[in-house]
Amino acid sequence: MTKVNKLKLGRRGASVGMVAVTLFAFLILIYRFPFPFFSYERQYRGFAVYSDRPISATLDSVIDDSIKRLSTSPLYHGDEKFRIFICNDNWRLKFFAFNGNVGGQTIYLTENIFIREVDIAGNKIISPGPKPLLDPLDRPLSYFIAHEATHVIQERHFGILKIAQTPKWLLEGYADLVAKGGAFDLAGNQQLMRNGDTLLSQEMARNGLYRRFHLMVAALLFNSKGDVEGLFAGPPSEEAAESAAISAKFIPPVK
């Protein structure tokens, strides 16, 4: 190969490299600032909500309920702000959240929250498939907003390095606990877990229905008298948390 050909190949390689770097930088900007892909916006009580469809004014009551749920956590401060992007068209959810089947997804480092197709007036999300959403009464739209906002709070409070080292069962279990705002039958779900009910299985928990993880976190907080900081500082093994969930002395709700 002549020196001239080598020079041409070198320049071509440098050009390809520059294109790749530019494209990567462009994608970073899009993921950090996805606003151009969402034409509608509504601001309310620290929540900036963006959507690809017009936003009903009834969203305000949904946000009110989400804040009520968040307020059950000692990590939440009322002046915090959140960015939520509602992806009614599923391709946006696939592109920004990397998963078209989730109810909601928080993208760490950007703190952007993406929620799938919703019925705002009905305070619910639309199931991603032909099967209905599991636990729809316990998981309205306000639950999903509060759940994802809790992940943002976790990152802000503990830092991204700590979050990266925290087990999924704790991150998701605590977010589920907060997002349900205390409306969770601990004793009833404990019995289901003891009986090996599918809704409390490990597989179900790892696929987005977090009853099992919720119960594990609730048991540990019950035993530590609500020490959230301590739990995140030194979480036990998943096996120990499961054992605590089965053996905790939960009081059945008064009927």
PDB file of C-alpha atoms in Angstrom:
ATOM      1  CA  MET A   1       0.000   0.000   0.000  1.00  0.00           C
ATOM      2  CA  THR A   2       1.376   3.399  -0.955  1.00  0.00           C
ATOM      3  CA  LYS A   3       1.785   6.279   1.455  1.00  0.00           C
ATOM      4  CA  VAL A   4      -0.967   8.150  -0.392  1.00  0.00           C
ATOM      5  CA  ASN A   5      -3.445   5.308   0.096  1.00  0.00           C
ATOM      6  CA  LYS A   6      -2.508   5.014   3.759  1.00  0.00           C
ATOM      7  CA  LEU A   7      -3.074   8.738   4.171  1.00  0.00           C
ATOM      8  CA  LYS A   8      -6.506   8.507   2.527  1.00  0.00           C
ATOM      9  CA  LEU A   9      -7.514   5.582   4.752  1.00  0.00           C
ATOM     10  CA  GLY A  10      -6.326   7.455   7.812  1.00  0.00           C
ATOM     11  CA  ARG A  11      -8.392  10.492   6.909  1.00  0.00           C
ATOM     12  CA  ARG A  12     -11.429   8.323   6.181  1.00  0.00           C
ATOM     13  CA  GLY A  13     -11.064   6.575   9.525  1.00  0.00           C
ATOM     14  CA  ALA A  14     -10.778   9.927  11.294  1.00  0.00           C
ATOM     15  CA  SER A  15     -13.940  11.137   9.532  1.00  0.00           C
ATOM     16  CA  VAL A  16     -15.868   8.032  10.555  1.00  0.00           C
ATOM     17  CA  GLY A  17     -14.649   8.502  14.116  1.00  0.00           C
ATOM     18  CA  MET A  18     -15.813  12.123  14.164  1.00  0.00           C
ATOM     19  CA  VAL A  19     -19.248  11.103  12.847  1.00  0.00           C
ATOM     20  CA  ALA A  20     -19.538   8.435  15.555  1.00  0.00           C
ATOM     21  CA  VAL A  21     -18.540  10.880  18.300  1.00  0.00           C
ATOM     22  CA  THR A  22     -20.982  13.512  16.993  1.00  0.00           C
ATOM     23  CA  LEU A  23     -23.818  10.978  16.813  1.00  0.00           C
ATOM     24  CA  PHE A  24     -23.086   9.769  20.342  1.00  0.00           C
ATOM     25  CA  ALA A  25     -23.049  13.340  21.678  1.00  0.00           C
ATOM     26  CA  PHE A  26     -26.334  14.024  19.874  1.00  0.00           C
ATOM     27  CA  LEU A  27     -27.957  10.968  21.460  1.00  0.00           C
ATOM     28  CA  ILE A  28     -26.724  12.031  24.904  1.00  0.00           C
ATOM     29  CA  LEU A  29     -28.392  15.415  24.408  1.00  0.00           C
ATOM     30  CA  ILE A  30     -31.644  13.799  23.262  1.00  0.00           C
ATOM     31  CA  TYR A  31     -31.780  11.455  26.260  1.00  0.00           C
ATOM     32  CA  ARG A  32     -30.950  14.264  28.671  1.00  0.00           C
ATOM     33  CA  PHE A  33     -33.307  16.788  27.050  1.00  0.00           C
ATOM     34  CA  PRO A  34     -36.157  14.871  25.345  1.00  0.00           C
ATOM     35  CA  PHE A  35     -38.492  17.886  25.365  1.00  0.00           C
ATOM     36  CA  PRO A  36     -38.755  18.280  21.536  1.00  0.00           C
ATOM     37  CA  PHE A  37     -40.440  14.865  21.356  1.00  0.00           C
ATOM     38  CA  PHE A  38     -43.255  15.903  23.710  1.00  0.00           C
ATOM     39  CA  SER A  39     -45.474  18.735  22.479  1.00  0.00           C
ATOM     40  CA  TYR A  40     -47.601  19.298  25.573  1.00  0.00           C
ATOM     41  CA  GLU A  41     -46.626  20.463  29.050  1.00  0.00           C
ATOM     42  CA  ARG A  42     -48.291  21.050  32.398  1.00  0.00           C
ATOM     43  CA  GLN A  43     -46.615  22.378  35.563  1.00  0.00           C
ATOM     44  CA  TYR A  44     -48.066  21.643  38.991  1.00  0.00           C
ATOM     45  CA  ARG A  45     -46.613  21.520  42.528  1.00  0.00           C
ATOM     46  CA  GLY A  46     -43.039  20.867  41.438  1.00  0.00           C
ATOM     47  CA  PHE A  47     -43.976  18.355  38.753  1.00  0.00           C
ATOM     48  CA  ALA A  48     -43.223  19.291  35.162  1.00  0.00           C
ATOM     49  CA  VAL A  49     -45.226  16.862  33.042  1.00  0.00           C
ATOM     50  CA  TYR A  50     -44.656  16.504  29.310  1.00  0.00           C
ATOM     51  CA  SER A  51     -46.736  14.422  26.931  1.00  0.00           C
ATOM     52  CA  ASP A  52     -47.137  13.534  23.280  1.00  0.00           C
ATOM     53  CA  ARG A  53     -50.892  14.144  23.650  1.00  0.00           C
ATOM     54  CA  PRO A  54     -52.906  16.952  25.278  1.00  0.00           C
ATOM     55  CA  ILE A  55     -52.793  16.790  29.085  1.00  0.00           C
ATOM     56  CA  SER A  56     -56.094  16.770  30.971  1.00  0.00           C
ATOM     57  CA  ALA A  57     -56.449  19.252  33.836  1.00  0.00           C
ATOM     58  CA  THR A  58     -57.445  16.281  35.999  1.00  0.00           C
ATOM     59  CA  LEU A  59     -53.722  15.516  36.142  1.00  0.00           C
ATOM     60  CA  ASP A  60     -53.534  17.935  39.069  1.00  0.00           C
ATOM     61  CA  SER A  61     -55.567  15.616  41.294  1.00  0.00           C
ATOM     62  CA  VAL A  62     -53.368  12.693  40.207  1.00  0.00           C
ATOM     63  CA  ILE A  63     -50.276  14.664  41.221  1.00  0.00           C
ATOM     64  CA  ASP A  64     -51.916  15.560  44.538  1.00  0.00           C
ATOM     65  CA  ASP A  65     -52.381  11.864  45.250  1.00  0.00           C
ATOM     66  CA  SER A  66     -48.798  11.087  44.200  1.00  0.00           C
ATOM     67  CA  ILE A  67     -47.481  13.742  46.591  1.00  0.00           C
ATOM     68  CA  LYS A  68     -49.636  12.323  49.381  1.00  0.00           C
ATOM     69  CA  ARG A  69     -47.967   8.954  48.816  1.00  0.00           C
ATOM     70  CA  LEU A  70     -44.460  10.460  48.611  1.00  0.00           C
ATOM     71  CA  SER A  71     -45.058  12.310  51.871  1.00  0.00           C
ATOM     72  CA  THR A  72     -45.060   8.983  53.740  1.00  0.00           C
ATOM     73  CA  SER A  73     -41.290   8.764  53.131  1.00  0.00           C
ATOM     74  CA  PRO A  74     -38.816  10.577  55.409  1.00  0.00           C
ATOM     75  CA  LEU A  75     -36.568  10.992  52.348  1.00  0.00           C
ATOM     76  CA  TYR A  76     -39.083  13.224  50.580  1.00  0.00           C
ATOM     77  CA  HIS A  77     -38.986  17.009  50.905  1.00  0.00           C
ATOM     78  CA  GLY A  78     -41.952  19.004  49.668  1.00  0.00           C
ATOM     79  CA  ASP A  79     -39.875  21.395  47.570  1.00  0.00           C
ATOM     80  CA  GLU A  80     -38.420  18.697  45.283  1.00  0.00           C
ATOM     81  CA  LYS A  81     -38.984  18.927  41.544  1.00  0.00           C
ATOM     82  CA  PHE A  82     -39.547  16.144  39.025  1.00  0.00           C
ATOM     83  CA  ARG A  83     -39.735  15.769  35.237  1.00  0.00           C
ATOM     84  CA  ILE A  84     -42.230  13.280  33.849  1.00  0.00           C
ATOM     85  CA  PHE A  85     -42.632  12.316  30.202  1.00  0.00           C
ATOM     86  CA  ILE A  86     -45.828  10.482  29.232  1.00  0.00           C
ATOM     87  CA  CYS A  87     -45.286   8.203  26.237  1.00  0.00           C
ATOM     88  CA  ASN A  88     -48.725   7.455  24.817  1.00  0.00           C
ATOM     89  CA  ASP A  89     -47.082   6.351  21.586  1.00  0.00           C
ATOM     90  CA  ASN A  90     -45.156   3.255  22.584  1.00  0.00           C
ATOM     91  CA  TRP A  91     -42.148   3.922  20.357  1.00  0.00           C
ATOM     92  CA  ARG A  92     -41.187   6.808  22.633  1.00  0.00           C
ATOM     93  CA  LEU A  93     -41.212   4.509  25.647  1.00  0.00           C
ATOM     94  CA  LYS A  94     -39.068   1.977  23.797  1.00  0.00           C
ATOM     95  CA  PHE A  95     -36.631   4.672  22.712  1.00  0.00           C
ATOM     96  CA  PHE A  96     -36.277   6.638  25.943  1.00  0.00           C
ATOM     97  CA  ALA A  97     -36.942   3.951  28.566  1.00  0.00           C
ATOM     98  CA  PHE A  98     -35.390   1.100  26.545  1.00  0.00           C
ATOM     99  CA  ASN A  99     -38.413  -1.086  27.328  1.00  0.00           C
ATOM    100  CA  GLY A 100     -41.860  -0.799  25.795  1.00  0.00           C
ATOM    101  CA  ASN A 101     -43.548  -3.003  28.412  1.00  0.00           C
ATOM    102  CA  VAL A 102     -42.817  -1.115  31.628  1.00  0.00           C
ATOM    103  CA  GLY A 103     -45.391   0.951  33.450  1.00  0.00           C
ATOM    104  CA  GLY A 104     -42.765   3.536  34.262  1.00  0.00           C
ATOM    105  CA  GLN A 105     -38.996   3.925  34.134  1.00  0.00           C
ATOM    106  CA  THR A 106     -36.554   6.309  35.791  1.00  0.00           C
ATOM    107  CA  ILE A 107     -33.357   6.985  33.882  1.00  0.00           C
ATOM    108  CA  TYR A 108     -30.643   7.553  36.446  1.00  0.00           C
ATOM    109  CA  LEU A 109     -28.192  10.444  35.994  1.00  0.00           C
ATOM    110  CA  THR A 110     -30.787  12.333  33.915  1.00  0.00           C
ATOM    111  CA  GLU A 111     -33.526  11.980  36.579  1.00  0.00           C
ATOM    112  CA  ASN A 112     -36.062  11.795  33.743  1.00  0.00           C
ATOM    113  CA  ILE A 113     -39.173   9.715  34.411  1.00  0.00           C
ATOM    114  CA  PHE A 114     -41.011   8.020  31.553  1.00  0.00           C
ATOM    115  CA  ILE A 115     -44.556   6.695  31.922  1.00  0.00           C
ATOM    116  CA  ARG A 116     -46.380   4.538  29.394  1.00  0.00           C
ATOM    117  CA  GLU A 117     -49.769   5.307  27.794  1.00  0.00           C
ATOM    118  CA  VAL A 118     -52.230   6.677  30.352  1.00  0.00           C
ATOM    119  CA  ASP A 119     -55.843   7.518  31.034  1.00  0.00           C
ATOM    120  CA  ILE A 120     -55.355  10.638  33.138  1.00  0.00           C
ATOM    121  CA  ALA A 121     -59.042  11.194  33.894  1.00  0.00           C
ATOM    122  CA  GLY A 122     -59.307   7.594  35.087  1.00  0.00           C
ATOM    123  CA  ASN A 123     -56.014   7.843  37.037  1.00  0.00           C
ATOM    124  CA  LYS A 124     -54.643   4.708  35.383  1.00  0.00           C
ATOM    125  CA  ILE A 125     -52.064   3.468  32.931  1.00  0.00           C
ATOM    126  CA  ILE A 126     -52.973   1.364  29.923  1.00  0.00           C
ATOM    127  CA  SER A 127     -51.765  -2.241  30.050  1.00  0.00           C
ATOM    128  CA  PRO A 128     -48.968  -2.982  27.556  1.00  0.00           C
ATOM    129  CA  GLY A 129     -50.562  -6.210  26.330  1.00  0.00           C
ATOM    130  CA  PRO A 130     -53.832  -8.069  25.926  1.00  0.00           C
ATOM    131  CA  LYS A 131     -53.858  -9.079  29.594  1.00  0.00           C
ATOM    132  CA  PRO A 132     -55.175  -6.539  32.122  1.00  0.00           C
ATOM    133  CA  LEU A 133     -52.793  -4.746  34.468  1.00  0.00           C
ATOM    134  CA  LEU A 134     -52.174  -6.689  37.685  1.00  0.00           C
ATOM    135  CA  ASP A 135     -53.350  -5.013  40.909  1.00  0.00           C
ATOM    136  CA  PRO A 136     -54.965  -2.057  39.075  1.00  0.00           C
ATOM    137  CA  LEU A 137     -56.728  -0.736  42.186  1.00  0.00           C
ATOM    138  CA  ASP A 138     -53.468  -0.729  44.154  1.00  0.00           C
ATOM    139  CA  ARG A 139     -51.483   0.711  41.252  1.00  0.00           C
ATOM    140  CA  PRO A 140     -53.222   3.697  39.672  1.00  0.00           C
ATOM    141  CA  LEU A 141     -51.317   6.275  37.635  1.00  0.00           C
ATOM    142  CA  SER A 142     -50.533   8.177  40.842  1.00  0.00           C
ATOM    143  CA  TYR A 143     -48.830   5.038  42.173  1.00  0.00           C
ATOM    144  CA  PHE A 144     -46.545   4.816  39.121  1.00  0.00           C
ATOM    145  CA  ILE A 145     -45.659   8.501  39.349  1.00  0.00           C
ATOM    146  CA  ALA A 146     -44.871   8.209  43.067  1.00  0.00           C
ATOM    147  CA  HIS A 147     -42.923   4.984  42.508  1.00  0.00           C
ATOM    148  CA  GLU A 148     -40.651   6.508  39.868  1.00  0.00           C
ATOM    149  CA  ALA A 149     -40.311   9.770  41.807  1.00  0.00           C
ATOM    150  CA  THR A 150     -39.092   7.689  44.760  1.00  0.00           C
ATOM    151  CA  HIS A 151     -36.287   6.343  42.574  1.00  0.00           C
ATOM    152  CA  VAL A 152     -35.284   9.925  41.767  1.00  0.00           C
ATOM    153  CA  ILE A 153     -35.326  10.723  45.479  1.00  0.00           C
ATOM    154  CA  GLN A 154     -33.196   7.658  46.222  1.00  0.00           C
ATOM    155  CA  GLU A 155     -30.568   8.811  43.729  1.00  0.00           C
ATOM    156  CA  ARG A 156     -30.564  12.376  45.053  1.00  0.00           C
ATOM    157  CA  HIS A 157     -30.369  11.297  48.676  1.00  0.00           C
ATOM    158  CA  PHE A 158     -27.878   8.432  48.510  1.00  0.00           C
ATOM    159  CA  GLY A 159     -25.959   9.242  45.308  1.00  0.00           C
ATOM    160  CA  ILE A 160     -25.636   7.258  42.110  1.00  0.00           C
ATOM    161  CA  LEU A 161     -22.666   5.183  43.320  1.00  0.00           C
ATOM    162  CA  LYS A 162     -24.613   3.946  46.345  1.00  0.00           C
ATOM    163  CA  ILE A 163     -27.668   3.248  44.199  1.00  0.00           C
ATOM    164  CA  ALA A 164     -25.551   1.169  41.815  1.00  0.00           C
ATOM    165  CA  GLN A 165     -24.507  -1.001  44.772  1.00  0.00           C
ATOM    166  CA  THR A 166     -27.987  -1.327  46.291  1.00  0.00           C
ATOM    167  CA  PRO A 167     -29.889  -4.564  45.564  1.00  0.00           C
ATOM    168  CA  LYS A 168     -32.944  -4.375  43.342  1.00  0.00           C
ATOM    169  CA  TRP A 169     -35.235  -5.827  46.001  1.00  0.00           C
ATOM    170  CA  LEU A 170     -34.485  -2.866  48.272  1.00  0.00           C
ATOM    171  CA  LEU A 171     -34.732  -0.148  45.611  1.00  0.00           C
ATOM    172  CA  GLU A 172     -37.986  -1.495  44.183  1.00  0.00           C
ATOM    173  CA  GLY A 173     -39.429  -2.694  47.474  1.00  0.00           C
ATOM    174  CA  TYR A 174     -38.994   0.710  49.084  1.00  0.00           C
ATOM    175  CA  ALA A 175     -40.383   2.510  46.010  1.00  0.00           C
ATOM    176  CA  ASP A 176     -43.426   0.202  46.105  1.00  0.00           C
ATOM    177  CA  LEU A 177     -43.879   0.802  49.828  1.00  0.00           C
ATOM    178  CA  VAL A 178     -43.828   4.573  49.393  1.00  0.00           C
ATOM    179  CA  ALA A 179     -45.969   4.577  46.246  1.00  0.00           C
ATOM    180  CA  LYS A 180     -48.714   2.564  47.943  1.00  0.00           C
ATOM    181  CA  GLY A 181     -48.842   5.106  50.738  1.00  0.00           C
ATOM    182  CA  GLY A 182     -49.551   2.569  53.488  1.00  0.00           C
ATOM    183  CA  ALA A 183     -52.423   0.911  51.593  1.00  0.00           C
ATOM    184  CA  PHE A 184     -50.932  -2.574  51.688  1.00  0.00           C
ATOM    185  CA  ASP A 185     -52.220  -5.557  53.680  1.00  0.00           C
ATOM    186  CA  LEU A 186     -48.957  -6.725  55.232  1.00  0.00           C
ATOM    187  CA  ALA A 187     -50.406  -9.660  57.160  1.00  0.00           C
ATOM    188  CA  GLY A 188     -52.498 -10.824  54.212  1.00  0.00           C
ATOM    189  CA  ASN A 189     -49.597 -10.649  51.761  1.00  0.00           C
ATOM    190  CA  GLN A 190     -47.339 -12.353  54.282  1.00  0.00           C
ATOM    191  CA  GLN A 191     -49.720 -15.306  54.373  1.00  0.00           C
ATOM    192  CA  LEU A 192     -49.775 -15.404  50.580  1.00  0.00           C
ATOM    193  CA  MET A 193     -45.977 -15.462  50.552  1.00  0.00           C
ATOM    194  CA  ARG A 194     -45.925 -18.279  53.079  1.00  0.00           C
ATOM    195  CA  ASN A 195     -48.358 -20.205  50.883  1.00  0.00           C
ATOM    196  CA  GLY A 196     -46.191 -19.744  47.787  1.00  0.00           C
ATOM    197  CA  ASP A 197     -48.747 -17.590  45.960  1.00  0.00           C
ATOM    198  CA  THR A 198     -47.671 -16.635  42.429  1.00  0.00           C
ATOM    199  CA  LEU A 199     -48.277 -12.939  43.065  1.00  0.00           C
ATOM    200  CA  LEU A 200     -45.588 -13.044  45.776  1.00  0.00           C
ATOM    201  CA  SER A 201     -43.115 -15.129  43.766  1.00  0.00           C
ATOM    202  CA  GLN A 202     -39.547 -14.084  42.953  1.00  0.00           C
ATOM    203  CA  GLU A 203     -40.329 -14.254  39.245  1.00  0.00           C
ATOM    204  CA  MET A 204     -43.267 -11.884  39.590  1.00  0.00           C
ATOM    205  CA  ALA A 205     -41.207  -9.468  41.696  1.00  0.00           C
ATOM    206  CA  ARG A 206     -38.394  -9.417  39.145  1.00  0.00           C
ATOM    207  CA  ASN A 207     -40.883  -8.671  36.409  1.00  0.00           C
ATOM    208  CA  GLY A 208     -42.448  -5.590  37.949  1.00  0.00           C
ATOM    209  CA  LEU A 209     -45.065  -6.658  40.509  1.00  0.00           C
ATOM    210  CA  TYR A 210     -43.220  -5.814  43.709  1.00  0.00           C
ATOM    211  CA  ARG A 211     -45.430  -7.254  46.459  1.00  0.00           C
ATOM    212  CA  ARG A 212     -42.680  -9.628  47.574  1.00  0.00           C
ATOM    213  CA  PHE A 213     -40.012  -6.917  47.685  1.00  0.00           C
ATOM    214  CA  HIS A 214     -42.463  -4.558  49.424  1.00  0.00           C
ATOM    215  CA  LEU A 215     -43.078  -7.123  52.150  1.00  0.00           C
ATOM    216  CA  MET A 216     -39.343  -7.722  52.626  1.00  0.00           C
ATOM    217  CA  VAL A 217     -38.613  -4.000  53.037  1.00  0.00           C
ATOM    218  CA  ALA A 218     -41.643  -3.471  55.298  1.00  0.00           C
ATOM    219  CA  ALA A 219     -40.500  -6.319  57.565  1.00  0.00           C
ATOM    220  CA  LEU A 220     -36.978  -4.920  57.871  1.00  0.00           C
ATOM    221  CA  LEU A 221     -38.278  -1.425  58.618  1.00  0.00           C
ATOM    222  CA  PHE A 222     -40.717  -2.908  61.113  1.00  0.00           C
ATOM    223  CA  ASN A 223     -37.845  -4.641  62.900  1.00  0.00           C
ATOM    224  CA  SER A 224     -35.635  -1.513  62.811  1.00  0.00           C
ATOM    225  CA  LYS A 225     -38.429   0.871  63.833  1.00  0.00           C
ATOM    226  CA  GLY A 226     -38.483   2.639  60.490  1.00  0.00           C
ATOM    227  CA  ASP A 227     -34.758   3.296  60.093  1.00  0.00           C
ATOM    228  CA  VAL A 228     -34.639   3.912  56.328  1.00  0.00           C
ATOM    229  CA  GLU A 229     -31.150   5.410  56.438  1.00  0.00           C
ATOM    230  CA  GLY A 230     -29.801   2.412  58.300  1.00  0.00           C
ATOM    231  CA  LEU A 231     -31.444  -0.048  55.944  1.00  0.00           C
ATOM    232  CA  PHE A 232     -29.874   1.535  52.870  1.00  0.00           C
ATOM    233  CA  ALA A 233     -26.520   1.942  54.646  1.00  0.00           C
ATOM    234  CA  GLY A 234     -26.243  -1.779  55.333  1.00  0.00           C
ATOM    235  CA  PRO A 235     -28.921  -3.917  53.680  1.00  0.00           C
ATOM    236  CA  PRO A 236     -28.958  -7.600  54.628  1.00  0.00           C
ATOM    237  CA  SER A 237     -28.797 -10.392  52.080  1.00  0.00           C
ATOM    238  CA  GLU A 238     -31.890 -11.081  50.008  1.00  0.00           C
ATOM    239  CA  GLU A 239     -32.296 -14.405  51.794  1.00  0.00           C
ATOM    240  CA  ALA A 240     -32.265 -12.689  55.199  1.00  0.00           C
ATOM    241  CA  ALA A 241     -34.823 -10.151  53.975  1.00  0.00           C
ATOM    242  CA  GLU A 242     -37.084 -12.942  52.730  1.00  0.00           C
ATOM    243  CA  SER A 243     -36.792 -14.687  56.097  1.00  0.00           C
ATOM    244  CA  ALA A 244     -37.731 -11.452  57.865  1.00  0.00           C
ATOM    245  CA  ALA A 245     -40.772 -11.060  55.598  1.00  0.00           C
ATOM    246  CA  ILE A 246     -42.015 -14.526  56.517  1.00  0.00           C
ATOM    247  CA  SER A 247     -41.410 -14.252  60.262  1.00  0.00           C
ATOM    248  CA  ALA A 248     -42.367 -10.618  61.021  1.00  0.00           C
ATOM    249  CA  LYS A 249     -45.250 -10.102  63.472  1.00  0.00           C
ATOM    250  CA  PHE A 250     -47.520  -7.958  61.309  1.00  0.00           C
ATOM    251  CA  ILE A 251     -50.833  -6.900  62.782  1.00  0.00           C
ATOM    252  CA  PRO A 252     -53.831  -7.688  60.519  1.00  0.00           C
ATOM    253  CA  PRO A 253     -55.873  -4.587  59.563  1.00  0.00           C
ATOM    254  CA  VAL A 254     -58.996  -3.872  61.577  1.00  0.00           C
ATOM    255  CA  LYS A 255     -62.146  -4.721  59.572  1.00  0.00           C
TER     256      LYS A 255
END
